[in-house]
CSV table of C-alpha atoms in Angstrom, one decimal:
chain,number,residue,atom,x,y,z
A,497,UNK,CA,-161.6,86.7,-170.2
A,498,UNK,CA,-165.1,86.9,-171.7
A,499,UNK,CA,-166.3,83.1,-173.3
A,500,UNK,CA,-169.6,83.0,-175.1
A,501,UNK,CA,-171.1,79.8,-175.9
A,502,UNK,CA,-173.4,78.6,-178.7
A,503,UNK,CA,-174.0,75.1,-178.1
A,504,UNK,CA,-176.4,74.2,-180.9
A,505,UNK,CA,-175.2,74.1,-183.9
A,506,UNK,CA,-177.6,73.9,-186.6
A,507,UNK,CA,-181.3,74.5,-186.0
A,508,UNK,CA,-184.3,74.1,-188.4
A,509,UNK,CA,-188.4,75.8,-188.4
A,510,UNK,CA,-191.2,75.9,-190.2
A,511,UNK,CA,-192.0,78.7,-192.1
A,512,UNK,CA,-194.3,80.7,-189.7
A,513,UNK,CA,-193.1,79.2,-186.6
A,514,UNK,CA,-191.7,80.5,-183.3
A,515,UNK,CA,-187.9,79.7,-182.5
A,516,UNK,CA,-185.3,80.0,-180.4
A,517,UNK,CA,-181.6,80.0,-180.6
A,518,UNK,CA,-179.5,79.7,-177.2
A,519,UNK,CA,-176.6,81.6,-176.1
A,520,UNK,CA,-175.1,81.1,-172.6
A,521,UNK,CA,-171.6,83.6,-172.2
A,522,UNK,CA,-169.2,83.8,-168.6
A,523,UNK,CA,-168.1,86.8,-167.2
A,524,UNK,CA,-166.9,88.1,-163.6
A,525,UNK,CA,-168.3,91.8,-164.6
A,526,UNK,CA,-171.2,93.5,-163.8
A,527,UNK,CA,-172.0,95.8,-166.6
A,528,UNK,CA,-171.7,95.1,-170.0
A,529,UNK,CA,-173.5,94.3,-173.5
A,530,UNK,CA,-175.0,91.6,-175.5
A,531,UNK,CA,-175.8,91.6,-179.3
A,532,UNK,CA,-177.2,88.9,-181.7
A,533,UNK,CA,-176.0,89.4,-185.3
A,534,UNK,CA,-177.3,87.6,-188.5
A,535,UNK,CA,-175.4,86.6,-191.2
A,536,UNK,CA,-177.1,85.4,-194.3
A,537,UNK,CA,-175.6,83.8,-197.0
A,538,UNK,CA,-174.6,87.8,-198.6
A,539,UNK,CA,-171.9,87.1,-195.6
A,540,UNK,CA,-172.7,90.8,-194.5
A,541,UNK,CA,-173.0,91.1,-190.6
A,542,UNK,CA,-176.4,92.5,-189.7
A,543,UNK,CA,-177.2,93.8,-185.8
A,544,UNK,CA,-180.3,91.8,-185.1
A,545,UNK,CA,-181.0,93.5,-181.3
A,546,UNK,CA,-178.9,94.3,-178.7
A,547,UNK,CA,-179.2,94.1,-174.9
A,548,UNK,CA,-177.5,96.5,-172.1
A,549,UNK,CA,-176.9,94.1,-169.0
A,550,UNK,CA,-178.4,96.8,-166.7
A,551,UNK,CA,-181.8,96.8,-168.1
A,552,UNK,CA,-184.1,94.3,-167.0
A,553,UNK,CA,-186.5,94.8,-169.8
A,554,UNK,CA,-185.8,92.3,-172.5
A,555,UNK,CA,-184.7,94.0,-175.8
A,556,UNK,CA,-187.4,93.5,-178.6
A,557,UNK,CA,-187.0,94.3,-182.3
A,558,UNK,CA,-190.7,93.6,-184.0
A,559,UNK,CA,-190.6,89.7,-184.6
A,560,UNK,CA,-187.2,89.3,-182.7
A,561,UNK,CA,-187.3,89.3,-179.2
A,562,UNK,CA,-184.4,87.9,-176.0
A,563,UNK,CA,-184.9,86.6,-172.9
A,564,UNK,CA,-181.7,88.1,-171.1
A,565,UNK,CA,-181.8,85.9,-167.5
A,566,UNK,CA,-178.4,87.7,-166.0
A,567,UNK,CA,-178.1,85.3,-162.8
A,568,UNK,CA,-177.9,82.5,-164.9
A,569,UNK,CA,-175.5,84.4,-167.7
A,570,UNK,CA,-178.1,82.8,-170.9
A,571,UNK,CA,-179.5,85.2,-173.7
A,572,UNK,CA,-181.4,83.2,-175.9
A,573,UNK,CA,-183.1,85.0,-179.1
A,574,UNK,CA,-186.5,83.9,-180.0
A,575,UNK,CA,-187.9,84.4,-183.6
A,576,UNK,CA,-191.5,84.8,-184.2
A,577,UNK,CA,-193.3,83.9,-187.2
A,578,UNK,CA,-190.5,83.0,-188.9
A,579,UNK,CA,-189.7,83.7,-192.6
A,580,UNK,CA,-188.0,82.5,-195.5
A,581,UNK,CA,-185.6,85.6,-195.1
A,582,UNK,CA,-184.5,84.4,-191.7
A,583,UNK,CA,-182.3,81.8,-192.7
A,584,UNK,CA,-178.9,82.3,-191.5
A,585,UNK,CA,-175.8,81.7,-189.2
A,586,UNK,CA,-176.5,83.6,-186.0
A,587,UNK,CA,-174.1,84.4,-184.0
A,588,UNK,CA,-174.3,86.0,-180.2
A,589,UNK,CA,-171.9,88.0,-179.3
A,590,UNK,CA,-170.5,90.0,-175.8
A,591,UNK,CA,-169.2,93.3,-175.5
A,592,UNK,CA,-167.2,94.9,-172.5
A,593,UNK,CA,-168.0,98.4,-171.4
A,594,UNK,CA,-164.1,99.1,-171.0
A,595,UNK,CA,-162.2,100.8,-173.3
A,596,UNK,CA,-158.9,98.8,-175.2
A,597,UNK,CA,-158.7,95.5,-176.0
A,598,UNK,CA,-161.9,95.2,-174.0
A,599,UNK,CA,-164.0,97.3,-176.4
A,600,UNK,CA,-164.0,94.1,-178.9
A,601,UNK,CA,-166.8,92.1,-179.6
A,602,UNK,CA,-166.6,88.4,-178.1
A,603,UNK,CA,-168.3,86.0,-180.5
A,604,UNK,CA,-170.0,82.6,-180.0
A,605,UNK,CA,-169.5,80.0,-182.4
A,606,UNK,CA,-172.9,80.5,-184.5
A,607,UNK,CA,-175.6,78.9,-185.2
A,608,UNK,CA,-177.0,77.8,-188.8
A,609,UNK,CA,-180.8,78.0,-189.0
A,610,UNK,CA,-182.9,76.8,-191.8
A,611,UNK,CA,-186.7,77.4,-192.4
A,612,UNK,CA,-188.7,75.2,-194.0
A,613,UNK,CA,-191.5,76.2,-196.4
B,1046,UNK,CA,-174.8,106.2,-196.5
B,1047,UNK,CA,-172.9,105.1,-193.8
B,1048,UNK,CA,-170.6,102.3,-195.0
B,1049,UNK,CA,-167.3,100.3,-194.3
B,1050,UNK,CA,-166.0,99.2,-197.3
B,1051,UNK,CA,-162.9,96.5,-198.0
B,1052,UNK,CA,-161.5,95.7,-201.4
B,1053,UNK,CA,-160.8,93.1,-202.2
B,1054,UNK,CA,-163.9,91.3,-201.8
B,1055,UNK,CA,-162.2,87.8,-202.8
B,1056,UNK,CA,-158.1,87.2,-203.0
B,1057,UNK,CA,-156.5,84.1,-204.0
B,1058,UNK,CA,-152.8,84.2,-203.9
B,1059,UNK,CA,-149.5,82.5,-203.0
B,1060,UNK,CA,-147.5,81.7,-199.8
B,1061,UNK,CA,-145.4,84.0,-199.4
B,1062,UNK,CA,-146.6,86.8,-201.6
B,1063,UNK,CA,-147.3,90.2,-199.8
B,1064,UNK,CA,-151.1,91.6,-199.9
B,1065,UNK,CA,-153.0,94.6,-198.4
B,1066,UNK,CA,-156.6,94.6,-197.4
B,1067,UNK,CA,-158.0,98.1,-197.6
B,1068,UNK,CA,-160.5,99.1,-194.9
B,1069,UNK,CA,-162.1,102.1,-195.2
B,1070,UNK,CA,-165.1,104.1,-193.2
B,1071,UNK,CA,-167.1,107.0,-194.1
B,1072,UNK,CA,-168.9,107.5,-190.4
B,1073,UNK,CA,-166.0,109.3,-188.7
B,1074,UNK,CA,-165.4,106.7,-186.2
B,1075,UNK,CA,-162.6,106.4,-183.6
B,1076,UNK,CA,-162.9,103.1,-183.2
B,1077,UNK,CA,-161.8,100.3,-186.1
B,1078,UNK,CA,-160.7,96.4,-185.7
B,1079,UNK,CA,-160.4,93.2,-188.0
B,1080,UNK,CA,-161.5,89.9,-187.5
B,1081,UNK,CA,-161.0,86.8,-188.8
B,1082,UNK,CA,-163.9,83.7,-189.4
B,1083,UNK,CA,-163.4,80.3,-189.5
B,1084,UNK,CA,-165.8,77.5,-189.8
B,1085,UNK,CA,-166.3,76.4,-186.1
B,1086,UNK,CA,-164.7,79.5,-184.3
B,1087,UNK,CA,-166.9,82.2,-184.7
B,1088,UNK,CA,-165.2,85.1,-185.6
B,1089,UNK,CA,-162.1,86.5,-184.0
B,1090,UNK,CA,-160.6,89.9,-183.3
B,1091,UNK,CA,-156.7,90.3,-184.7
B,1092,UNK,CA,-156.1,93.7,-184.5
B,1093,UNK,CA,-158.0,97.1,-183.0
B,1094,UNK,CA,-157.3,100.2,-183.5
B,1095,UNK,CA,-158.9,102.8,-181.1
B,1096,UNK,CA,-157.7,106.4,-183.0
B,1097,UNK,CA,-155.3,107.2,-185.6
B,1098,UNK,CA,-151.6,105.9,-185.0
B,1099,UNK,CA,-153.0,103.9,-181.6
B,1100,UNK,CA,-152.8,100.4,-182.6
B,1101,UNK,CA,-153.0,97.3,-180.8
B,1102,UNK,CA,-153.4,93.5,-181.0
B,1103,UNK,CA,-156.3,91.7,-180.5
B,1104,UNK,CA,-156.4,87.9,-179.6
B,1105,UNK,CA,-155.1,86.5,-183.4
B,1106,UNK,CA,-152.6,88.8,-184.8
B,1107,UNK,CA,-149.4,86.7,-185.3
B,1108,UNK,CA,-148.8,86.9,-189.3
B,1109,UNK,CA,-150.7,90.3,-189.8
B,1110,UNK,CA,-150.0,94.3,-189.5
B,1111,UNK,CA,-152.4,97.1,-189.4
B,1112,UNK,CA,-151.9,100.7,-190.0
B,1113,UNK,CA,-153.7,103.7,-188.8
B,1114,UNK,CA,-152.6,106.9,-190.8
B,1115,UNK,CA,-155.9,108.5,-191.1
B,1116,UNK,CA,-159.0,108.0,-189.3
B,1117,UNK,CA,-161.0,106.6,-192.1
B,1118,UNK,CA,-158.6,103.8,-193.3
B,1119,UNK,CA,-157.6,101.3,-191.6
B,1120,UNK,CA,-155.4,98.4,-193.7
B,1121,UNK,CA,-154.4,94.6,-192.9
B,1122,UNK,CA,-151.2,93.8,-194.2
B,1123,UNK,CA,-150.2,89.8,-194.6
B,1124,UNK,CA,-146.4,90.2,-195.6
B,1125,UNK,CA,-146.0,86.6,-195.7
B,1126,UNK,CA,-149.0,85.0,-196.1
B,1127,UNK,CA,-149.5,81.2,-195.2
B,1128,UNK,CA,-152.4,78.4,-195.9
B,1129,UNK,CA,-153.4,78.7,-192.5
B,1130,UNK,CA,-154.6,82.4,-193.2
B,1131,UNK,CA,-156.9,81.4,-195.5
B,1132,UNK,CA,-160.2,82.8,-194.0
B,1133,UNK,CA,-163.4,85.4,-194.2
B,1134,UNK,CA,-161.8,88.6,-192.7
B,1135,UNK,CA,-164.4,91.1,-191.7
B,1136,UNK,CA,-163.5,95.0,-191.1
B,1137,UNK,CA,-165.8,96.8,-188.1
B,1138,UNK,CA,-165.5,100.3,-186.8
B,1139,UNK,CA,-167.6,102.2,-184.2
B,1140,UNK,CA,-168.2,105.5,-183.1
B,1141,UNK,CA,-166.3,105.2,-179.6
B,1142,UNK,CA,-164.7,102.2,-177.3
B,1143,UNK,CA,-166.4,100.9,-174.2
B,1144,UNK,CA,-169.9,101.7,-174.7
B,1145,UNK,CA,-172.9,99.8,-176.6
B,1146,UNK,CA,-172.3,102.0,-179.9
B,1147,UNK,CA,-173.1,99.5,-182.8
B,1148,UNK,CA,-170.2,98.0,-184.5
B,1149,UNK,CA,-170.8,98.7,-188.2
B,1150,UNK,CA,-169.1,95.5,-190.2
B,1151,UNK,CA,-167.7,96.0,-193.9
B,1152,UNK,CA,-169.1,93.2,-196.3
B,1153,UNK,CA,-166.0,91.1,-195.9
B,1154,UNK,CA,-163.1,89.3,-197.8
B,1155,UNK,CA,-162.5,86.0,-198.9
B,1156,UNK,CA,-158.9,85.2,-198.7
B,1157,UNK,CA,-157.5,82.0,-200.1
B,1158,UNK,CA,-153.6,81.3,-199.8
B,1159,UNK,CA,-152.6,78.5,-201.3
């Protein structure tokens, strides 16, 4: 089975500032995908970028961006110029490419960031 | 617009006393699941449903039932609800299974069983 790990809790930046939340997951296949979802205090679940394993390119949304390192199974989501707006929980999440029970999303803990103004 | 909606949005009830949380999607999607948050735990998948009447349980589902009659609904049923269900459940569905197709979540429902 699929694990994905969130190790930091709770993370804090300065209005303006670059961050970046960690995500390390385990899996034994080859081919699969990786999302980061945001979920401000509204408690709605918003797809912030997503990553397909087979792509080398890093996934970049405007000021979000991911640094997808498969060997070492980490996909860490970096925030640029950070705003008010962006605080949230965060949470990373893994997705199979196999239909069933597999087709489910696999989430990590989360992560609560704050910005400071 | 392309929505999942759930009603209620909040519930606070009773051990013991039956309730239905309605899930419904206007996108036409094959795929629909719950999941359940909890402080700590991320959030976790309790039941899928990958077309209408093909149901199946995902990693949480002892206390809970799901029913797929249609394509666009898809409810959890608590028959016997217990303090330990108390949670944020969130309903998602998706166009297919298997693929990267984005999992669109409803806005979620805060149950409280006391």
């Amino acid at each position: 089975a699929q694990t994905v790990t969130q190790s930091q809790p709770e993370m804090s930046v300065q209005e303006a500032e670059t961050v970046t939340l960690s995500c390390t997951y385990d899996t034994s296949e080859s081919d699969y995908y990786l999302f980061w979802y945001k979920q401000p205090p509204s408690r709605q679940m918003i797809l912030v970028i997503r990553q397909e394993a087979y792509k080398q390119q890093n996934a970049t949304e405007n000021r979000f961006s991911v640094n997808f390192q498969k060997a070492a199974k980490s996909f860490s989501l970096k925030i640029s110029d950070s705003q008010l707006g962006d605080a949230a929980m965060y949470f990373c999440a893994y997705r199979s490419p196999y239909t069933g029970a597999n087709s489910k999303l696999t989430f990590g803990k989360g992560i609560t960031l704050s910005v400071r103004p | 617009e392309a929505q999942v909606t759930q009603n209620p949005r909040y519930l606070i009830t009773v051990t013991g006393k039956k309730l239905t949380v309605t899930c419904s999607q206007n996108m036409n999607h094959e795929y629909m699941s719950w999941y359940r948050q909890d402080p700590g735990l991320g959030l976790r998948q309790i039941y899928y449903s990958m077309n209408v009447e093909v149901t199946d349980k995902g990693d949480v589902p002892e206390g809970y039932k799901v029913s797929r009659k249609e394509k666009r609904n898809f409810p959890l049923i608590l028959e016997s609800p217990s303090p330990n269900q108390t949670s944020l459940y969130f309903c998602a569905s998706s166009e297919r299974t298997g693929v990267s197709y984005e999992q669109y979540f409803g806005p979620g429902t805060r149950l409280t069983v006391t």
